[in-house]
CSV table of C-alpha atoms in Angstrom, one decimal:
chain,number,residue,atom,x,y,z
A,1,MET,CA,11.1,-8.8,29.7
A,2,ALA,CA,7.9,-6.8,29.3
A,3,ILE,CA,8.1,-3.3,27.8
A,4,ASN,CA,5.6,-0.8,28.9
A,5,ARG,CA,5.4,2.6,27.2
A,6,LEU,CA,7.6,3.2,24.1
A,7,SER,CA,8.4,6.3,22.2
A,8,ILE,CA,8.1,5.5,18.5
A,9,LEU,CA,9.0,7.7,15.6
A,10,HIS,CA,7.7,6.7,12.1
A,11,VAL,CA,9.6,8.2,9.2
A,12,TYR,CA,8.4,8.4,5.5
A,13,LYS,CA,7.7,10.9,2.7
A,14,ASP,CA,4.0,11.5,3.3
A,15,TYR,CA,1.2,10.8,5.7
A,16,PHE,CA,-2.5,10.2,5.4
A,17,PRO,CA,-4.3,12.6,5.6
A,18,PRO,CA,-3.9,14.3,3.2
A,19,VAL,CA,-1.9,12.0,0.9
A,20,LYS,CA,-3.8,8.9,-0.2
A,21,GLY,CA,-1.7,5.8,-0.8
A,22,GLY,CA,-1.1,2.3,0.5
A,23,ILE,CA,2.0,3.1,2.6
A,24,GLU,CA,0.4,6.3,3.9
A,25,TYR,CA,-2.7,4.4,5.0
A,26,HIS,CA,-0.6,1.7,6.6
A,27,ILE,CA,1.5,4.2,8.6
A,28,ASN,CA,-1.7,6.0,9.8
A,29,LEU,CA,-3.3,2.7,10.8
A,30,LEU,CA,-0.3,1.4,12.7
A,31,SER,CA,0.5,4.8,14.3
A,32,ASN,CA,-3.1,5.1,15.6
A,33,ALA,CA,-3.2,1.5,16.9
A,34,LEU,CA,0.1,2.0,18.7
A,35,LYS,CA,-1.1,5.3,20.2
A,36,ASP,CA,-4.4,3.6,21.3
A,37,SER,CA,-2.2,1.0,23.1
A,38,GLY,CA,-0.6,3.7,25.2
A,39,HIS,CA,2.6,4.4,23.3
A,40,ASP,CA,4.0,7.8,22.4
A,41,VAL,CA,3.9,8.1,18.6
A,42,HIS,CA,5.4,10.8,16.4
A,43,VAL,CA,5.6,10.9,12.6
A,44,LEU,CA,8.2,12.7,10.4
A,45,VAL,CA,7.4,13.4,6.7
A,46,ALA,CA,8.1,16.0,4.1
A,47,ASN,CA,5.6,18.8,3.6
A,48,THR,CA,3.9,19.3,0.3
A,49,ARG,CA,5.0,23.0,0.6
A,50,ASN,CA,8.3,24.7,1.3
A,51,ARG,CA,7.5,25.4,5.0
A,52,TYR,CA,7.9,23.7,8.3
A,53,GLN,CA,4.6,22.6,9.8
A,54,VAL,CA,3.4,20.6,12.8
A,55,VAL,CA,-0.1,19.2,12.8
A,56,ARG,CA,-1.9,16.9,15.1
A,57,SER,CA,-3.7,14.1,13.4
A,58,ASN,CA,-6.1,12.2,15.7
A,59,GLY,CA,-3.8,13.0,18.6
A,60,ILE,CA,-0.6,12.1,16.8
A,61,GLU,CA,2.0,14.8,16.2
A,62,VAL,CA,3.0,14.9,12.5
A,63,VAL,CA,6.1,17.0,11.8
A,64,LYS,CA,6.4,18.1,8.2
A,65,ALA,CA,9.9,19.2,7.0
A,66,PRO,CA,9.9,21.9,4.3
A,67,GLN,CA,10.7,20.8,0.8
A,68,TRP,CA,11.5,22.6,-2.5
A,69,GLY,CA,10.0,19.8,-4.6
A,70,ARG,CA,10.6,16.2,-5.5
A,71,PHE,CA,13.2,14.5,-7.7
A,72,ALA,CA,12.6,10.8,-8.7
A,73,SER,CA,9.8,10.8,-6.1
A,74,SER,CA,12.2,11.8,-3.3
A,75,PRO,CA,11.6,15.0,-1.3
A,76,LEU,CA,14.2,17.7,-1.9
A,77,THR,CA,14.9,19.1,1.6
A,78,LEU,CA,18.1,20.0,3.4
A,79,SER,CA,16.4,20.2,6.8
A,80,PHE,CA,15.0,16.7,7.0
A,81,GLY,CA,18.1,15.5,8.9
A,82,ILE,CA,17.7,18.3,11.4
A,83,TYR,CA,14.1,17.3,12.3
A,84,LEU,CA,15.1,13.6,12.3
A,85,LYS,CA,17.9,14.2,14.8
A,86,ARG,CA,15.6,16.4,16.9
A,87,LEU,CA,12.8,13.9,17.1
A,88,GLY,CA,15.0,10.8,16.9
A,89,LYS,CA,17.1,11.5,20.0
A,90,HIS,CA,14.0,11.0,22.2
A,91,ALA,CA,12.7,7.8,20.5
A,92,ASP,CA,13.1,4.3,21.7
A,93,ILE,CA,12.4,3.0,18.2
A,94,ILE,CA,12.8,4.8,14.9
A,95,HIS,CA,10.7,3.0,12.3
A,96,PHE,CA,11.6,3.9,8.7
A,97,HIS,CA,9.5,3.0,5.7
A,98,HIS,CA,11.5,2.2,2.6
A,99,PRO,CA,11.9,3.4,-0.2
A,100,ASN,CA,12.7,6.9,1.0
A,101,PRO,CA,16.3,7.9,0.1
A,102,THR,CA,15.9,11.4,1.6
A,103,ALA,CA,15.2,9.9,5.1
A,104,GLU,CA,17.8,7.2,4.7
A,105,PHE,CA,20.6,9.7,3.7
A,106,SER,CA,19.5,11.9,6.6
A,107,TYR,CA,19.9,9.0,9.0
A,108,LEU,CA,23.3,8.0,7.8
A,109,PHE,CA,24.6,11.5,8.4
A,110,SER,CA,22.7,12.2,11.6
A,111,GLY,CA,24.9,10.4,14.1
A,112,LEU,CA,21.8,8.8,15.7
A,113,LYS,CA,22.3,5.4,17.3
A,114,ASN,CA,18.8,4.5,18.3
A,115,ARG,CA,17.2,1.1,17.8
A,116,MET,CA,16.0,1.2,14.3
A,117,ILE,CA,13.5,-0.9,12.3
A,118,VAL,CA,12.8,-0.6,8.6
A,119,THR,CA,9.6,-1.7,6.8
A,120,TYR,CA,10.8,-2.6,3.3
A,121,HIS,CA,7.7,-1.9,1.3
A,122,SER,CA,9.3,-2.1,-2.2
A,123,ASP,CA,12.4,-2.2,-4.3
A,124,ILE,CA,13.3,0.9,-6.3
A,125,ILE,CA,11.9,0.0,-9.7
A,126,ARG,CA,11.3,2.9,-12.0
A,127,GLN,CA,14.4,4.9,-11.1
A,128,ASP,CA,16.7,2.0,-11.9
A,129,LYS,CA,19.8,3.9,-12.8
A,130,LEU,CA,19.5,6.2,-9.8
A,131,GLY,CA,18.9,3.2,-7.7
A,132,LYS,CA,22.2,1.8,-8.7
A,133,LEU,CA,23.9,5.0,-7.6
A,134,TYR,CA,22.0,4.9,-4.4
A,135,SER,CA,22.7,1.2,-3.8
A,136,PRO,CA,25.9,1.6,-1.6
A,137,PHE,CA,24.1,4.0,0.7
A,138,ARG,CA,21.0,1.8,1.0
A,139,LYS,CA,23.3,-1.1,1.9
A,140,ARG,CA,24.9,0.9,4.7
A,141,PHE,CA,21.4,2.0,5.9
A,142,LEU,CA,20.1,-1.6,6.0
A,143,HIS,CA,23.3,-2.8,7.7
A,144,ALA,CA,22.7,-0.1,10.4
A,145,CYS,CA,19.1,-1.2,11.2
A,146,ASP,CA,18.2,-3.8,13.8
A,147,LYS,CA,15.4,-5.5,11.9
A,148,ILE,CA,13.7,-5.4,8.5
A,149,ILE,CA,10.0,-6.0,8.2
A,150,VAL,CA,9.0,-7.6,4.9
A,151,THR,CA,5.3,-7.6,4.1
A,152,SER,CA,5.2,-11.0,2.3
A,153,PRO,CA,7.4,-14.1,1.9
A,154,ASN,CA,7.1,-13.6,-1.9
A,155,TYR,CA,8.9,-10.3,-1.8
A,156,LEU,CA,11.6,-11.6,0.4
A,157,GLN,CA,12.2,-14.4,-2.0
A,158,THR,CA,12.3,-12.2,-5.1
A,159,SER,CA,14.1,-9.1,-4.0
A,160,ASN,CA,17.8,-9.1,-4.8
A,161,VAL,CA,18.3,-6.4,-2.1
A,162,LEU,CA,16.6,-8.4,0.7
A,163,LYS,CA,18.5,-11.6,-0.1
A,164,GLN,CA,21.6,-9.9,1.3
A,165,PHE,CA,19.8,-9.3,4.6
A,166,LYS,CA,17.7,-12.4,5.2
A,167,HIS,CA,19.1,-12.8,8.7
A,168,LYS,CA,17.5,-9.5,9.7
A,169,CYS,CA,14.1,-10.0,8.0
A,170,THR,CA,10.8,-10.7,9.7
A,171,ILE,CA,7.6,-11.3,7.8
A,172,ILE,CA,4.7,-9.1,9.0
A,173,PRO,CA,1.9,-8.9,6.5
A,174,LEU,CA,0.0,-5.6,6.2
A,175,GLY,CA,-3.4,-5.5,7.8
A,176,ILE,CA,-6.7,-3.6,7.5
A,177,ASP,CA,-9.3,-2.5,10.0
A,178,ILE,CA,-12.0,-5.1,9.2
A,179,GLU,CA,-14.5,-3.3,11.4
A,180,ARG,CA,-14.8,-0.8,8.6
A,181,PHE,CA,-16.4,-3.4,6.4
A,182,ASN,CA,-18.5,-5.3,9.0
A,183,SER,CA,-21.8,-3.5,8.5
A,184,SER,CA,-24.0,-4.6,5.7
A,185,GLY,CA,-24.0,-1.1,4.4
A,186,ASP,CA,-26.7,1.1,3.0
A,187,ARG,CA,-28.7,-1.4,0.9
A,188,SER,CA,-30.4,1.4,-1.0
A,189,GLN,CA,-27.0,2.8,-2.0
A,190,ILE,CA,-25.7,-0.6,-3.1
A,191,GLU,CA,-28.9,-1.2,-5.1
A,192,SER,CA,-28.6,2.3,-6.6
A,193,ILE,CA,-25.1,1.6,-7.8
A,194,ARG,CA,-26.2,-1.6,-9.5
A,195,LYS,CA,-29.2,0.1,-11.1
A,196,GLU,CA,-27.2,3.1,-12.5
A,197,ASN,CA,-24.9,0.6,-14.2
A,198,GLY,CA,-27.7,-1.1,-16.0
A,199,LYS,CA,-27.5,-4.3,-13.9
A,200,LEU,CA,-24.5,-5.3,-16.0
A,201,PRO,CA,-21.6,-7.1,-14.2
A,202,ILE,CA,-19.5,-4.5,-12.3
A,203,VAL,CA,-15.7,-4.7,-12.5
A,204,LEU,CA,-14.1,-2.5,-9.9
A,205,PHE,CA,-10.6,-0.9,-9.4
A,206,VAL,CA,-9.7,1.3,-6.4
A,207,GLY,CA,-6.4,3.1,-6.0
A,208,ARG,CA,-4.0,5.7,-7.3
A,209,PHE,CA,-3.6,6.1,-11.0
A,210,ARG,CA,0.1,5.4,-11.1
A,211,TYR,CA,2.5,4.3,-13.8
A,212,TYR,CA,2.8,0.7,-12.4
A,213,LYS,CA,-0.9,0.0,-11.9
A,214,GLY,CA,-1.5,-1.4,-15.4
A,215,LEU,CA,-4.8,0.5,-15.9
A,216,HIS,CA,-4.1,0.9,-19.6
A,217,LEU,CA,-4.1,-2.9,-19.9
A,218,LEU,CA,-7.4,-3.1,-18.0
A,219,ILE,CA,-9.0,-0.5,-20.3
A,220,HIS,CA,-7.9,-2.5,-23.4
A,221,ALA,CA,-9.2,-5.7,-21.8
A,222,MET,CA,-12.7,-4.2,-21.5
A,223,LYS,CA,-13.1,-3.9,-25.3
A,224,ASP,CA,-15.0,-7.2,-25.9
A,225,ILE,CA,-16.6,-7.6,-22.4
A,226,GLU,CA,-20.2,-6.9,-21.6
A,227,ALA,CA,-19.7,-5.3,-18.2
A,228,LYS,CA,-19.0,-1.9,-16.6
A,229,LEU,CA,-15.6,-0.9,-15.3
A,230,LEU,CA,-15.7,1.5,-12.4
A,231,LEU,CA,-12.4,3.3,-11.6
A,232,ILE,CA,-12.2,5.0,-8.1
A,233,GLY,CA,-9.2,7.2,-7.6
A,234,THR,CA,-7.1,9.7,-9.4
A,235,GLY,CA,-3.4,10.4,-10.0
A,236,SER,CA,-0.7,11.2,-12.5
A,237,GLU,CA,-2.1,8.9,-15.2
A,238,ASP,CA,-5.7,10.2,-15.0
A,239,ARG,CA,-5.6,12.4,-18.2
A,240,GLU,CA,-3.9,9.7,-20.3
A,241,LEU,CA,-6.3,7.0,-19.1
A,242,ARG,CA,-9.3,9.2,-20.0
A,243,ARG,CA,-7.8,9.9,-23.4
A,244,LEU,CA,-7.3,6.2,-24.0
A,245,THR,CA,-10.9,5.4,-23.0
A,246,ALA,CA,-12.2,7.9,-25.5
A,247,ALA,CA,-9.8,6.8,-28.2
A,248,GLU,CA,-11.0,3.2,-27.8
A,249,GLU,CA,-14.6,4.4,-27.7
A,250,LEU,CA,-15.2,2.7,-24.3
A,251,GLY,CA,-16.9,5.7,-22.6
A,252,ASP,CA,-20.2,3.7,-22.3
A,253,LYS,CA,-18.4,0.9,-20.4
A,254,ILE,CA,-15.9,2.7,-18.3
A,255,ARG,CA,-16.7,5.3,-15.6
A,256,PHE,CA,-14.1,7.5,-13.8
A,257,LEU,CA,-15.6,8.2,-10.3
A,258,GLY,CA,-12.7,10.2,-8.8
A,259,GLU,CA,-11.8,10.0,-5.1
A,260,LEU,CA,-14.7,9.0,-2.8
A,261,SER,CA,-15.2,8.8,0.9
A,262,ASN,CA,-14.5,5.5,2.7
A,263,GLU,CA,-18.3,5.0,3.1
A,264,ALA,CA,-18.9,5.4,-0.6
A,265,VAL,CA,-16.0,3.1,-1.5
A,266,ASN,CA,-17.3,0.4,0.8
A,267,ALA,CA,-20.7,0.6,-1.0
A,268,TYR,CA,-18.9,0.1,-4.4
A,269,TYR,CA,-16.9,-2.9,-3.0
A,270,LYS,CA,-20.2,-4.5,-1.9
A,271,ALA,CA,-22.0,-3.7,-5.1
A,272,CYS,CA,-19.3,-5.0,-7.5
A,273,ASP,CA,-19.0,-8.5,-8.9
A,274,MET,CA,-15.2,-8.6,-8.9
A,275,PHE,CA,-12.1,-6.5,-8.1
A,276,VAL,CA,-9.2,-6.2,-10.5
A,277,LEU,CA,-5.7,-5.0,-9.7
A,278,PRO,CA,-3.8,-5.2,-13.0
A,279,SER,CA,-0.4,-3.9,-11.8
A,280,HIS,CA,2.4,-4.9,-14.2
A,281,LEU,CA,5.5,-3.8,-12.2
A,282,ARG,CA,6.9,-4.8,-8.8
A,283,SER,CA,6.4,-1.3,-7.5
A,284,GLU,CA,3.0,-2.8,-6.5
A,285,ALA,CA,4.5,-4.7,-3.6
A,286,PHE,CA,1.4,-5.8,-1.7
A,287,GLY,CA,-2.0,-4.4,-2.8
A,288,LEU,CA,-3.9,-3.4,0.3
A,289,VAL,CA,-7.0,-2.7,-1.8
A,290,GLN,CA,-7.2,-6.5,-2.5
A,291,LEU,CA,-7.7,-7.1,1.2
A,292,GLU,CA,-10.5,-4.5,1.3
A,293,ALA,CA,-12.3,-6.2,-1.7
A,294,MET,CA,-11.8,-9.6,-0.1
A,295,CYS,CA,-13.1,-8.4,3.2
A,296,CYS,CA,-16.3,-7.7,1.3
A,297,ALA,CA,-16.3,-11.3,-0.1
A,298,LYS,CA,-15.4,-10.3,-3.6
A,299,PRO,CA,-13.1,-12.4,-5.9
A,300,VAL,CA,-9.9,-10.7,-7.0
A,301,ILE,CA,-8.0,-10.7,-10.3
A,302,SER,CA,-4.4,-9.7,-9.9
A,303,THR,CA,-1.0,-10.3,-11.6
A,304,GLU,CA,1.9,-12.5,-10.8
A,305,ILE,CA,4.7,-10.0,-10.6
A,306,GLY,CA,6.8,-11.7,-7.9
A,307,SER,CA,5.5,-9.5,-5.1
A,308,GLY,CA,3.0,-9.7,-2.3
A,309,THR,CA,0.0,-9.3,-4.6
A,310,SER,CA,-0.2,-13.1,-5.2
A,311,PHE,CA,0.5,-13.8,-1.6
A,312,VAL,CA,-2.7,-11.9,-0.8
A,313,ASN,CA,-4.8,-13.2,-3.7
A,314,VAL,CA,-4.2,-17.0,-4.1
A,315,ASP,CA,-4.9,-18.2,-7.6
A,316,GLN,CA,-7.9,-20.5,-7.8
A,317,GLN,CA,-8.6,-20.0,-4.1
A,318,THR,CA,-9.6,-16.4,-3.6
A,319,GLY,CA,-9.5,-15.3,-7.3
A,320,ILE,CA,-7.3,-15.5,-10.4
A,321,THR,CA,-3.7,-14.4,-10.9
A,322,VAL,CA,-2.6,-13.8,-14.5
A,323,LYS,CA,0.6,-12.9,-16.3
A,324,PRO,CA,1.4,-9.1,-16.2
A,325,ASN,CA,1.2,-7.1,-19.4
A,326,ASP,CA,-1.2,-9.6,-20.9
A,327,VAL,CA,-4.5,-8.0,-22.1
A,328,GLU,CA,-5.9,-11.3,-23.3
A,329,ALA,CA,-5.2,-13.0,-20.0
A,330,LEU,CA,-7.0,-10.2,-18.1
A,331,ARG,CA,-9.9,-10.3,-20.5
A,332,SER,CA,-10.3,-14.1,-20.1
A,333,ALA,CA,-10.1,-13.9,-16.3
A,334,ILE,CA,-12.8,-11.2,-16.2
A,335,GLN,CA,-15.0,-13.2,-18.6
A,336,PHE,CA,-14.5,-16.4,-16.6
A,337,LEU,CA,-15.8,-14.7,-13.4
A,338,ILE,CA,-18.7,-13.2,-15.3
A,339,ASP,CA,-19.7,-16.6,-16.6
A,340,HIS,CA,-19.2,-18.4,-13.2
A,341,PRO,CA,-21.2,-16.7,-10.4
A,342,ASP,CA,-20.7,-19.9,-8.3
A,343,LYS,CA,-16.9,-19.3,-8.4
A,344,ARG,CA,-17.4,-15.7,-7.5
A,345,LYS,CA,-19.3,-16.6,-4.4
A,346,ILE,CA,-17.0,-19.5,-3.3
A,347,TRP,CA,-13.8,-17.5,-3.9
A,348,GLY,CA,-15.2,-14.4,-2.3
A,349,GLU,CA,-16.1,-16.2,0.9
A,350,ARG,CA,-12.6,-17.8,1.0
A,351,GLY,CA,-11.1,-14.4,0.6
A,352,ARG,CA,-13.0,-13.0,3.5
A,353,ARG,CA,-11.9,-15.9,5.7
A,354,ARG,CA,-8.3,-15.4,4.5
A,355,VAL,CA,-8.3,-11.7,5.5
A,356,LYS,CA,-9.6,-12.6,9.0
A,357,GLN,CA,-7.0,-15.3,9.5
A,358,LEU,CA,-3.9,-13.4,8.3
A,359,PHE,CA,-4.4,-9.7,7.5
A,360,THR,CA,-6.2,-7.9,10.3
A,361,LYS,CA,-5.0,-4.7,11.9
A,362,ASP,CA,-4.8,-6.5,15.3
A,363,LYS,CA,-2.6,-9.2,14.0
A,364,MET,CA,-0.3,-6.7,12.3
A,365,VAL,CA,0.0,-4.6,15.4
A,366,GLU,CA,0.6,-7.6,17.7
A,367,ARG,CA,3.5,-8.8,15.6
A,368,THR,CA,5.0,-5.4,15.2
A,369,MET,CA,4.9,-4.8,19.0
A,370,ALA,CA,6.5,-8.2,19.6
A,371,LEU,CA,9.3,-7.1,17.3
A,372,TYR,CA,9.7,-3.7,19.0
A,373,GLU,CA,9.9,-5.4,22.4
A,374,ALA,CA,12.5,-7.9,21.1
A,375,VAL,CA,14.7,-5.1,19.7
A,376,VAL,CA,14.4,-2.8,22.7
A,377,GLY,CA,14.6,-5.7,25.1
A,378,ARG,CA,18.0,-6.6,23.7
A,379,GLU,CA,19.2,-3.1,24.4
A,380,VAL,CA,18.2,-3.0,28.1
A,381,ALA,CA,18.6,-6.7,29.1
């Protein structure tokens, strides 16, 4: 049966804006697309401060529960469950984004019986011991949900948690708004970027400076390469990465550009010769920034960590995948692309086609809506 207007509640830790990150961008993109399709969309997250707040972001109500701080990346808040119950009782679908133990505990004790979908973005990696303590509760939570969205077949095959719930899993890859990259951009800005880097090959990274990104490996890999490495972003590893760059005397090769506007980032994507995502842990579950670089026809170097990164970037088709924690492999891959501009062009064009075929916002929203309708349709049939 056809479902008309749905009330949808997205639940996570943070929302963009102001927090920049792959999951936050994804929730923003999906929420706005659903709103534009005529659905009633709300978002529940934790505040960055200890106070209750409601903001409207592009017409979407975002409720922020007060928090005291964070422990093992989870918001510390006793009131999250109150707001979840208040908002959830009016929702046709509650869409959780995992991992977020705070929200998942809150749901288990809320008494809510709504139709519920979980996007399983990542296993809990860094907090392994705490994850084992949390495991029985996560199992109950995933048993309670109607469907689990997994963003790549690779992650479904390699996650020990998801293997227990394969019968509930649906593959829906993340998508990007390709319209953002369709314009040719400001040619003078692109030329200026190339000129200010001495017309050397440009290696680009975009993202948060997090523990799992492997940026220390990329910095070491630049030691014997005649190229410029441009790092766009910031994060908890910023100071240590700058210290490492200075200690290795690589300040002439590596530039820290901080956070930039979308327009500026687009120009750097178009000016670079290759994009590198050197993540060495499975916390990097997908790598949306790879799609952005590929949409600009740039070859990608990423790592084989058993996650969606190598589902997005196909080795020897759209770029190169290397072993994680391997500085020499990273260095060799970068040098290969420097030495083979023909491969850069061929793989870059293949990457752009792959994004348009598999990873657009429209395809992601269409598949998500079909899942919503199947779940709600079962309830009212």
